[in-house]
């Protein structure tokens, strides 16, 4: 069965303090790994799709990387506006009906 | 443009009421989704439509009834809901089902009294 585990559950950083969020996954053939940002009471905002090990994508202060077992979301010199819950999701080749499986998320709080 | 719109933003309904949630996208996406999200939990899939046909029903109670009138619109009809159905209801769309990112709407905050 496909599984996604995100760590840590919550993370508090000072403004400017770089860090990484982890998404470990077990899937029988990866079709895609997705990162989303979600602010309280709002819908998830799409950030990145990664398809194969070694792939990297960047957007402003965020960089997502992928290995065969995990993905990292690196946050460089974060600002308070980067505070949000970051969700990782995977879609496996053997997933029934191509469902995506979400992790429980990492709640990130950037202190000014 | 990667916008998915949802109406209403907030809805309060009694357990005997009938209401509908609406979702619209103009990205030409052929897959549309309904999710339910409780506080501090990830979105939970309810229904998937692919090319306007119901593809997945995740064993959702019949008090929730989805409808896809055309490729741009998705409705969720609600009746005889329970207080535990109170949640954020999210609509999403994607180009197709396989390997495509989903774009989410802002959600409808539903409260059942």
PDB file of C-alpha atoms in Angstrom:
ATOM      1  CA  UNK A   1       0.000   0.000   0.000  1.00  0.00           C
ATOM      2  CA  UNK A   2       1.292   3.469  -0.934  1.00  0.00           C
ATOM      3  CA  UNK A   3       2.295   5.614   2.060  1.00  0.00           C
ATOM      4  CA  UNK A   4       3.530   9.148   2.684  1.00  0.00           C
ATOM      5  CA  UNK A   5       5.137  10.329   5.929  1.00  0.00           C
ATOM      6  CA  UNK A   6       6.106  13.938   6.526  1.00  0.00           C
ATOM      7  CA  UNK A   7       8.471  15.201   9.191  1.00  0.00           C
ATOM      8  CA  UNK A   8       8.680  17.126  11.333  1.00  0.00           C
ATOM      9  CA  UNK A   9       5.027  17.567  12.221  1.00  0.00           C
ATOM     10  CA  UNK A  10       5.693  21.197  13.166  1.00  0.00           C
ATOM     11  CA  UNK A  11       8.709  23.484  12.823  1.00  0.00           C
ATOM     12  CA  UNK A  12       9.420  26.918  14.250  1.00  0.00           C
ATOM     13  CA  UNK A  13      12.247  28.922  12.706  1.00  0.00           C
ATOM     14  CA  UNK A  14      13.618  32.394  13.114  1.00  0.00           C
ATOM     15  CA  UNK A  15      13.376  34.632  10.054  1.00  0.00           C
ATOM     16  CA  UNK A  16      16.393  33.914   7.860  1.00  0.00           C
ATOM     17  CA  UNK A  17      17.052  30.485   9.402  1.00  0.00           C
ATOM     18  CA  UNK A  18      17.173  27.968   6.536  1.00  0.00           C
ATOM     19  CA  UNK A  19      15.846  24.422   7.003  1.00  0.00           C
ATOM     20  CA  UNK A  20      14.376  21.411   5.210  1.00  0.00           C
ATOM     21  CA  UNK A  21      11.088  19.542   5.383  1.00  0.00           C
ATOM     22  CA  UNK A  22      11.062  15.810   4.697  1.00  0.00           C
ATOM     23  CA  UNK A  23       8.573  13.658   2.799  1.00  0.00           C
ATOM     24  CA  UNK A  24       9.270   9.915   2.887  1.00  0.00           C
ATOM     25  CA  UNK A  25       7.232   7.750   0.587  1.00  0.00           C
ATOM     26  CA  UNK A  26       6.579   4.136  -0.280  1.00  0.00           C
ATOM     27  CA  UNK A  27       4.992   3.602  -3.660  1.00  0.00           C
ATOM     28  CA  UNK A  28       4.964   0.851  -6.238  1.00  0.00           C
ATOM     29  CA  UNK A  29       6.266   2.951  -9.117  1.00  0.00           C
ATOM     30  CA  UNK A  30       6.175   6.727  -8.756  1.00  0.00           C
ATOM     31  CA  UNK A  31       3.968   8.563 -11.197  1.00  0.00           C
ATOM     32  CA  UNK A  32       4.441  11.937  -9.507  1.00  0.00           C
ATOM     33  CA  UNK A  33       5.269  13.630  -6.189  1.00  0.00           C
ATOM     34  CA  UNK A  34       3.557  16.915  -5.437  1.00  0.00           C
ATOM     35  CA  UNK A  35       4.231  19.708  -2.933  1.00  0.00           C
ATOM     36  CA  UNK A  36       1.525  22.101  -1.820  1.00  0.00           C
ATOM     37  CA  UNK A  37       1.372  25.056   0.549  1.00  0.00           C
ATOM     38  CA  UNK A  38      -1.809  25.612   2.561  1.00  0.00           C
ATOM     39  CA  UNK A  39      -2.719  28.681   4.603  1.00  0.00           C
ATOM     40  CA  UNK A  40      -5.309  28.290   7.397  1.00  0.00           C
ATOM     41  CA  UNK A  41      -8.860  28.067   6.076  1.00  0.00           C
ATOM     42  CA  UNK A  42      -7.759  28.163   2.416  1.00  0.00           C
ATOM     43  CA  UNK A  43      -7.282  25.623  -0.329  1.00  0.00           C
ATOM     44  CA  UNK A  44      -3.848  24.096  -0.981  1.00  0.00           C
ATOM     45  CA  UNK A  45      -1.670  26.050  -3.402  1.00  0.00           C
ATOM     46  CA  UNK A  46       0.313  23.960  -5.873  1.00  0.00           C
ATOM     47  CA  UNK A  47       4.087  24.407  -5.643  1.00  0.00           C
ATOM     48  CA  UNK A  48       5.983  21.634  -7.457  1.00  0.00           C
ATOM     49  CA  UNK A  49       5.688  18.314  -9.257  1.00  0.00           C
ATOM     50  CA  UNK A  50       8.667  15.928  -9.290  1.00  0.00           C
ATOM     51  CA  UNK A  51       8.681  12.808 -11.435  1.00  0.00           C
ATOM     52  CA  UNK A  52      12.030  11.052 -11.118  1.00  0.00           C
ATOM     53  CA  UNK A  53      14.940  10.659  -8.701  1.00  0.00           C
ATOM     54  CA  UNK A  54      17.506  13.419  -9.056  1.00  0.00           C
ATOM     55  CA  UNK A  55      14.979  15.976 -10.211  1.00  0.00           C
ATOM     56  CA  UNK A  56      15.026  19.415  -8.552  1.00  0.00           C
ATOM     57  CA  UNK A  57      12.723  22.409  -8.860  1.00  0.00           C
ATOM     58  CA  UNK A  58      12.978  25.928  -7.430  1.00  0.00           C
ATOM     59  CA  UNK A  59      10.635  28.797  -6.794  1.00  0.00           C
ATOM     60  CA  UNK A  60      11.784  31.873  -4.909  1.00  0.00           C
ATOM     61  CA  UNK A  61      13.036  30.665  -1.485  1.00  0.00           C
ATOM     62  CA  UNK A  62      11.814  27.087  -2.011  1.00  0.00           C
ATOM     63  CA  UNK A  63      13.644  24.178  -3.606  1.00  0.00           C
ATOM     64  CA  UNK A  64      12.245  20.670  -3.907  1.00  0.00           C
ATOM     65  CA  UNK A  65      14.418  17.608  -4.463  1.00  0.00           C
ATOM     66  CA  UNK A  66      13.613  13.939  -5.018  1.00  0.00           C
ATOM     67  CA  UNK A  67      15.299  10.608  -4.339  1.00  0.00           C
ATOM     68  CA  UNK A  68      13.882   7.098  -4.734  1.00  0.00           C
ATOM     69  CA  UNK A  69      12.637   7.124  -1.132  1.00  0.00           C
ATOM     70  CA  UNK A  70      12.105  10.732  -0.114  1.00  0.00           C
ATOM     71  CA  UNK A  71      11.685  14.333  -1.115  1.00  0.00           C
ATOM     72  CA  UNK A  72      12.951  17.429   0.636  1.00  0.00           C
ATOM     73  CA  UNK A  73      11.535  20.923   0.548  1.00  0.00           C
ATOM     74  CA  UNK A  74      14.404  23.265   1.319  1.00  0.00           C
ATOM     75  CA  UNK A  75      13.522  26.734   2.548  1.00  0.00           C
ATOM     76  CA  UNK A  76      16.299  29.303   2.257  1.00  0.00           C
ATOM     77  CA  UNK A  77      16.268  32.459   4.403  1.00  0.00           C
ATOM     78  CA  UNK A  78      12.543  32.161   5.158  1.00  0.00           C
ATOM     79  CA  UNK A  79      10.310  35.136   5.861  1.00  0.00           C
ATOM     80  CA  UNK A  80       7.239  35.276   8.124  1.00  0.00           C
ATOM     81  CA  UNK A  81       5.003  35.067   5.037  1.00  0.00           C
ATOM     82  CA  UNK A  82       6.372  31.565   4.402  1.00  0.00           C
ATOM     83  CA  UNK A  83       4.473  30.393   7.493  1.00  0.00           C
ATOM     84  CA  UNK A  84       1.952  27.767   6.359  1.00  0.00           C
ATOM     85  CA  UNK A  85       1.312  24.034   6.299  1.00  0.00           C
ATOM     86  CA  UNK A  86       3.295  22.257   3.594  1.00  0.00           C
ATOM     87  CA  UNK A  87       1.690  19.120   2.175  1.00  0.00           C
ATOM     88  CA  UNK A  88       3.395  16.370   0.209  1.00  0.00           C
ATOM     89  CA  UNK A  89       1.399  13.959  -1.950  1.00  0.00           C
ATOM     90  CA  UNK A  90       2.308  11.023  -4.174  1.00  0.00           C
ATOM     91  CA  UNK A  91       0.670   9.177  -7.008  1.00  0.00           C
ATOM     92  CA  UNK A  92       1.792   5.642  -7.703  1.00  0.00           C
ATOM     93  CA  UNK A  93       1.492   3.635 -10.864  1.00  0.00           C
ATOM     94  CA  UNK A  94      -0.480   0.967  -9.010  1.00  0.00           C
ATOM     95  CA  UNK A  95      -2.792   3.429  -7.210  1.00  0.00           C
ATOM     96  CA  UNK A  96      -6.376   2.485  -7.782  1.00  0.00           C
ATOM     97  CA  UNK A  97      -7.947   5.037 -10.112  1.00  0.00           C
ATOM     98  CA  UNK A  98      -4.811   7.230  -9.990  1.00  0.00           C
ATOM     99  CA  UNK A  99      -5.600   8.640  -6.525  1.00  0.00           C
ATOM    100  CA  UNK A 100      -3.015  10.859  -4.886  1.00  0.00           C
ATOM    101  CA  UNK A 101      -2.061  10.084  -1.295  1.00  0.00           C
ATOM    102  CA  UNK A 102      -1.428  13.046   0.998  1.00  0.00           C
ATOM    103  CA  UNK A 103       0.930  13.177   3.946  1.00  0.00           C
ATOM    104  CA  UNK A 104      -0.268  14.807   7.154  1.00  0.00           C
ATOM    105  CA  UNK A 105       1.736  17.947   6.473  1.00  0.00           C
ATOM    106  CA  UNK A 106       4.379  20.029   8.226  1.00  0.00           C
ATOM    107  CA  UNK A 107       3.195  23.178   9.992  1.00  0.00           C
ATOM    108  CA  UNK A 108       5.892  25.787   9.507  1.00  0.00           C
ATOM    109  CA  UNK A 109       6.022  28.944  11.625  1.00  0.00           C
ATOM    110  CA  UNK A 110       8.584  31.643  10.850  1.00  0.00           C
ATOM    111  CA  UNK A 111       9.192  34.062  13.696  1.00  0.00           C
ATOM    112  CA  UNK A 112      10.107  37.678  12.815  1.00  0.00           C
TER     113      UNK A 112
ATOM    114  CA  UNK B   1      -4.593  31.150 -15.292  1.00  0.00           C
ATOM    115  CA  UNK B   2      -4.782  28.354 -12.734  1.00  0.00           C
ATOM    116  CA  UNK B   3      -7.917  29.469 -10.921  1.00  0.00           C
ATOM    117  CA  UNK B   4     -10.620  27.256  -9.514  1.00  0.00           C
ATOM    118  CA  UNK B   5     -13.565  29.135  -8.034  1.00  0.00           C
ATOM    119  CA  UNK B   6     -15.971  27.889  -5.385  1.00  0.00           C
ATOM    120  CA  UNK B   7     -19.234  29.276  -4.054  1.00  0.00           C
ATOM    121  CA  UNK B   8     -20.336  29.975  -1.446  1.00  0.00           C
ATOM    122  CA  UNK B   9     -17.310  30.744   0.737  1.00  0.00           C
ATOM    123  CA  UNK B  10     -19.246  29.985   3.894  1.00  0.00           C
ATOM    124  CA  UNK B  11     -22.437  27.981   4.452  1.00  0.00           C
ATOM    125  CA  UNK B  12     -24.423  27.311   7.601  1.00  0.00           C
ATOM    126  CA  UNK B  13     -27.214  24.780   7.281  1.00  0.00           C
ATOM    127  CA  UNK B  14     -29.550  22.831   9.486  1.00  0.00           C
ATOM    128  CA  UNK B  15     -29.764  19.072   9.409  1.00  0.00           C
ATOM    129  CA  UNK B  16     -33.026  19.178   7.432  1.00  0.00           C
ATOM    130  CA  UNK B  17     -31.852  21.652   4.787  1.00  0.00           C
ATOM    131  CA  UNK B  18     -30.860  21.016   1.168  1.00  0.00           C
ATOM    132  CA  UNK B  19     -28.027  23.078  -0.260  1.00  0.00           C
ATOM    133  CA  UNK B  20     -25.476  22.895  -3.057  1.00  0.00           C
ATOM    134  CA  UNK B  21     -21.802  23.753  -3.374  1.00  0.00           C
ATOM    135  CA  UNK B  22     -20.526  24.933  -6.741  1.00  0.00           C
ATOM    136  CA  UNK B  23     -17.123  24.747  -8.389  1.00  0.00           C
ATOM    137  CA  UNK B  24     -15.906  26.122 -11.721  1.00  0.00           C
ATOM    138  CA  UNK B  25     -12.671  25.988 -13.696  1.00  0.00           C
ATOM    139  CA  UNK B  26     -11.775  27.397 -17.109  1.00  0.00           C
ATOM    140  CA  UNK B  27      -8.407  25.732 -17.603  1.00  0.00           C
ATOM    141  CA  UNK B  28      -9.744  23.032 -19.917  1.00  0.00           C
ATOM    142  CA  UNK B  29      -9.047  20.399 -17.274  1.00  0.00           C
ATOM    143  CA  UNK B  30     -10.819  17.078 -17.773  1.00  0.00           C
ATOM    144  CA  UNK B  31     -10.653  15.782 -14.187  1.00  0.00           C
ATOM    145  CA  UNK B  32     -12.416  17.391 -11.236  1.00  0.00           C
ATOM    146  CA  UNK B  33     -12.442  16.405  -7.574  1.00  0.00           C
ATOM    147  CA  UNK B  34     -14.273  16.973  -4.303  1.00  0.00           C
ATOM    148  CA  UNK B  35     -12.318  16.749  -1.058  1.00  0.00           C
ATOM    149  CA  UNK B  36     -13.337  17.148   2.572  1.00  0.00           C
ATOM    150  CA  UNK B  37     -10.839  18.586   5.042  1.00  0.00           C
ATOM    151  CA  UNK B  38     -11.078  18.681   8.811  1.00  0.00           C
ATOM    152  CA  UNK B  39      -8.884  20.969  10.925  1.00  0.00           C
ATOM    153  CA  UNK B  40      -5.189  19.979  11.014  1.00  0.00           C
ATOM    154  CA  UNK B  41      -5.808  16.994   8.718  1.00  0.00           C
ATOM    155  CA  UNK B  42      -4.897  16.520   5.049  1.00  0.00           C
ATOM    156  CA  UNK B  43      -7.624  16.674   2.388  1.00  0.00           C
ATOM    157  CA  UNK B  44      -9.700  13.508   2.162  1.00  0.00           C
ATOM    158  CA  UNK B  45     -10.888  12.471  -1.296  1.00  0.00           C
ATOM    159  CA  UNK B  46     -14.650  12.135  -1.791  1.00  0.00           C
ATOM    160  CA  UNK B  47     -15.357  12.005  -5.548  1.00  0.00           C
ATOM    161  CA  UNK B  48     -13.507  12.158  -8.851  1.00  0.00           C
ATOM    162  CA  UNK B  49     -14.970  13.010 -12.246  1.00  0.00           C
ATOM    163  CA  UNK B  50     -13.034  12.269 -15.418  1.00  0.00           C
ATOM    164  CA  UNK B  51     -14.419  13.537 -18.723  1.00  0.00           C
ATOM    165  CA  UNK B  52     -17.672  14.365 -16.921  1.00  0.00           C
ATOM    166  CA  UNK B  53     -18.172  10.805 -15.717  1.00  0.00           C
ATOM    167  CA  UNK B  54     -17.952   9.728 -12.083  1.00  0.00           C
ATOM    168  CA  UNK B  55     -14.676   7.841 -11.776  1.00  0.00           C
ATOM    169  CA  UNK B  56     -14.273   7.439  -8.012  1.00  0.00           C
ATOM    170  CA  UNK B  57     -16.741   7.479  -5.124  1.00  0.00           C
ATOM    171  CA  UNK B  58     -14.810   6.923  -1.912  1.00  0.00           C
ATOM    172  CA  UNK B  59     -17.748   5.266  -0.154  1.00  0.00           C
ATOM    173  CA  UNK B  60     -19.249   8.663   0.627  1.00  0.00           C
ATOM    174  CA  UNK B  61     -22.687   8.657   2.367  1.00  0.00           C
ATOM    175  CA  UNK B  62     -25.604   9.247   0.021  1.00  0.00           C
ATOM    176  CA  UNK B  63     -26.433  12.538   1.755  1.00  0.00           C
ATOM    177  CA  UNK B  64     -23.629  13.912  -0.468  1.00  0.00           C
ATOM    178  CA  UNK B  65     -24.538  13.813  -4.167  1.00  0.00           C
ATOM    179  CA  UNK B  66     -22.086  15.032  -6.815  1.00  0.00           C
ATOM    180  CA  UNK B  67     -22.992  16.318 -10.254  1.00  0.00           C
ATOM    181  CA  UNK B  68     -20.883  17.365 -13.231  1.00  0.00           C
ATOM    182  CA  UNK B  69     -23.144  19.325 -15.637  1.00  0.00           C
ATOM    183  CA  UNK B  70     -20.274  20.028 -18.058  1.00  0.00           C
ATOM    184  CA  UNK B  71     -16.487  19.937 -18.245  1.00  0.00           C
ATOM    185  CA  UNK B  72     -16.119  23.265 -16.395  1.00  0.00           C
ATOM    186  CA  UNK B  73     -18.630  22.819 -13.584  1.00  0.00           C
ATOM    187  CA  UNK B  74     -18.884  20.560 -10.576  1.00  0.00           C
ATOM    188  CA  UNK B  75     -21.624  20.617  -7.959  1.00  0.00           C
ATOM    189  CA  UNK B  76     -22.023  18.900  -4.610  1.00  0.00           C
ATOM    190  CA  UNK B  77     -25.619  18.564  -3.436  1.00  0.00           C
ATOM    191  CA  UNK B  78     -26.127  18.273   0.296  1.00  0.00           C
ATOM    192  CA  UNK B  79     -29.143  17.038   2.221  1.00  0.00           C
ATOM    193  CA  UNK B  80     -29.864  15.712   5.705  1.00  0.00           C
ATOM    194  CA  UNK B  81     -26.300  16.380   6.827  1.00  0.00           C
ATOM    195  CA  UNK B  82     -24.977  15.655  10.300  1.00  0.00           C
ATOM    196  CA  UNK B  83     -22.948  18.007  12.540  1.00  0.00           C
ATOM    197  CA  UNK B  84     -19.871  15.828  11.944  1.00  0.00           C
ATOM    198  CA  UNK B  85     -20.067  16.785   8.260  1.00  0.00           C
ATOM    199  CA  UNK B  86     -18.937  20.302   9.193  1.00  0.00           C
ATOM    200  CA  UNK B  87     -15.616  20.855   7.418  1.00  0.00           C
ATOM    201  CA  UNK B  88     -13.835  22.726   4.630  1.00  0.00           C
ATOM    202  CA  UNK B  89     -14.984  21.338   1.272  1.00  0.00           C
ATOM    203  CA  UNK B  90     -12.417  21.688  -1.467  1.00  0.00           C
ATOM    204  CA  UNK B  91     -12.814  21.396  -5.205  1.00  0.00           C
ATOM    205  CA  UNK B  92      -9.808  20.664  -7.417  1.00  0.00           C
ATOM    206  CA  UNK B  93      -9.117  20.083 -11.088  1.00  0.00           C
ATOM    207  CA  UNK B  94      -6.286  18.598 -13.143  1.00  0.00           C
ATOM    208  CA  UNK B  95      -5.402  18.143 -16.793  1.00  0.00           C
ATOM    209  CA  UNK B  96      -5.984  14.420 -16.467  1.00  0.00           C
ATOM    210  CA  UNK B  97      -5.829  11.736 -13.833  1.00  0.00           C
ATOM    211  CA  UNK B  98      -2.315  10.341 -14.233  1.00  0.00           C
ATOM    212  CA  UNK B  99       0.744  12.281 -13.125  1.00  0.00           C
ATOM    213  CA  UNK B 100      -0.919  15.679 -13.214  1.00  0.00           C
ATOM    214  CA  UNK B 101      -0.918  18.202 -10.410  1.00  0.00           C
ATOM    215  CA  UNK B 102      -4.279  19.222  -8.995  1.00  0.00           C
ATOM    216  CA  UNK B 103      -5.261  22.857  -8.619  1.00  0.00           C
ATOM    217  CA  UNK B 104      -7.481  23.602  -5.652  1.00  0.00           C
ATOM    218  CA  UNK B 105     -10.171  26.187  -5.109  1.00  0.00           C
ATOM    219  CA  UNK B 106     -10.402  28.314  -1.950  1.00  0.00           C
ATOM    220  CA  UNK B 107     -12.947  25.979  -0.374  1.00  0.00           C
ATOM    221  CA  UNK B 108     -16.387  26.284   1.181  1.00  0.00           C
ATOM    222  CA  UNK B 109     -16.482  26.351   4.991  1.00  0.00           C
ATOM    223  CA  UNK B 110     -19.575  24.309   5.883  1.00  0.00           C
ATOM    224  CA  UNK B 111     -21.158  24.346   9.325  1.00  0.00           C
ATOM    225  CA  UNK B 112     -24.050  21.966  10.060  1.00  0.00           C
ATOM    226  CA  UNK B 113     -26.176  22.963  13.055  1.00  0.00           C
TER     227      UNK B 113
END
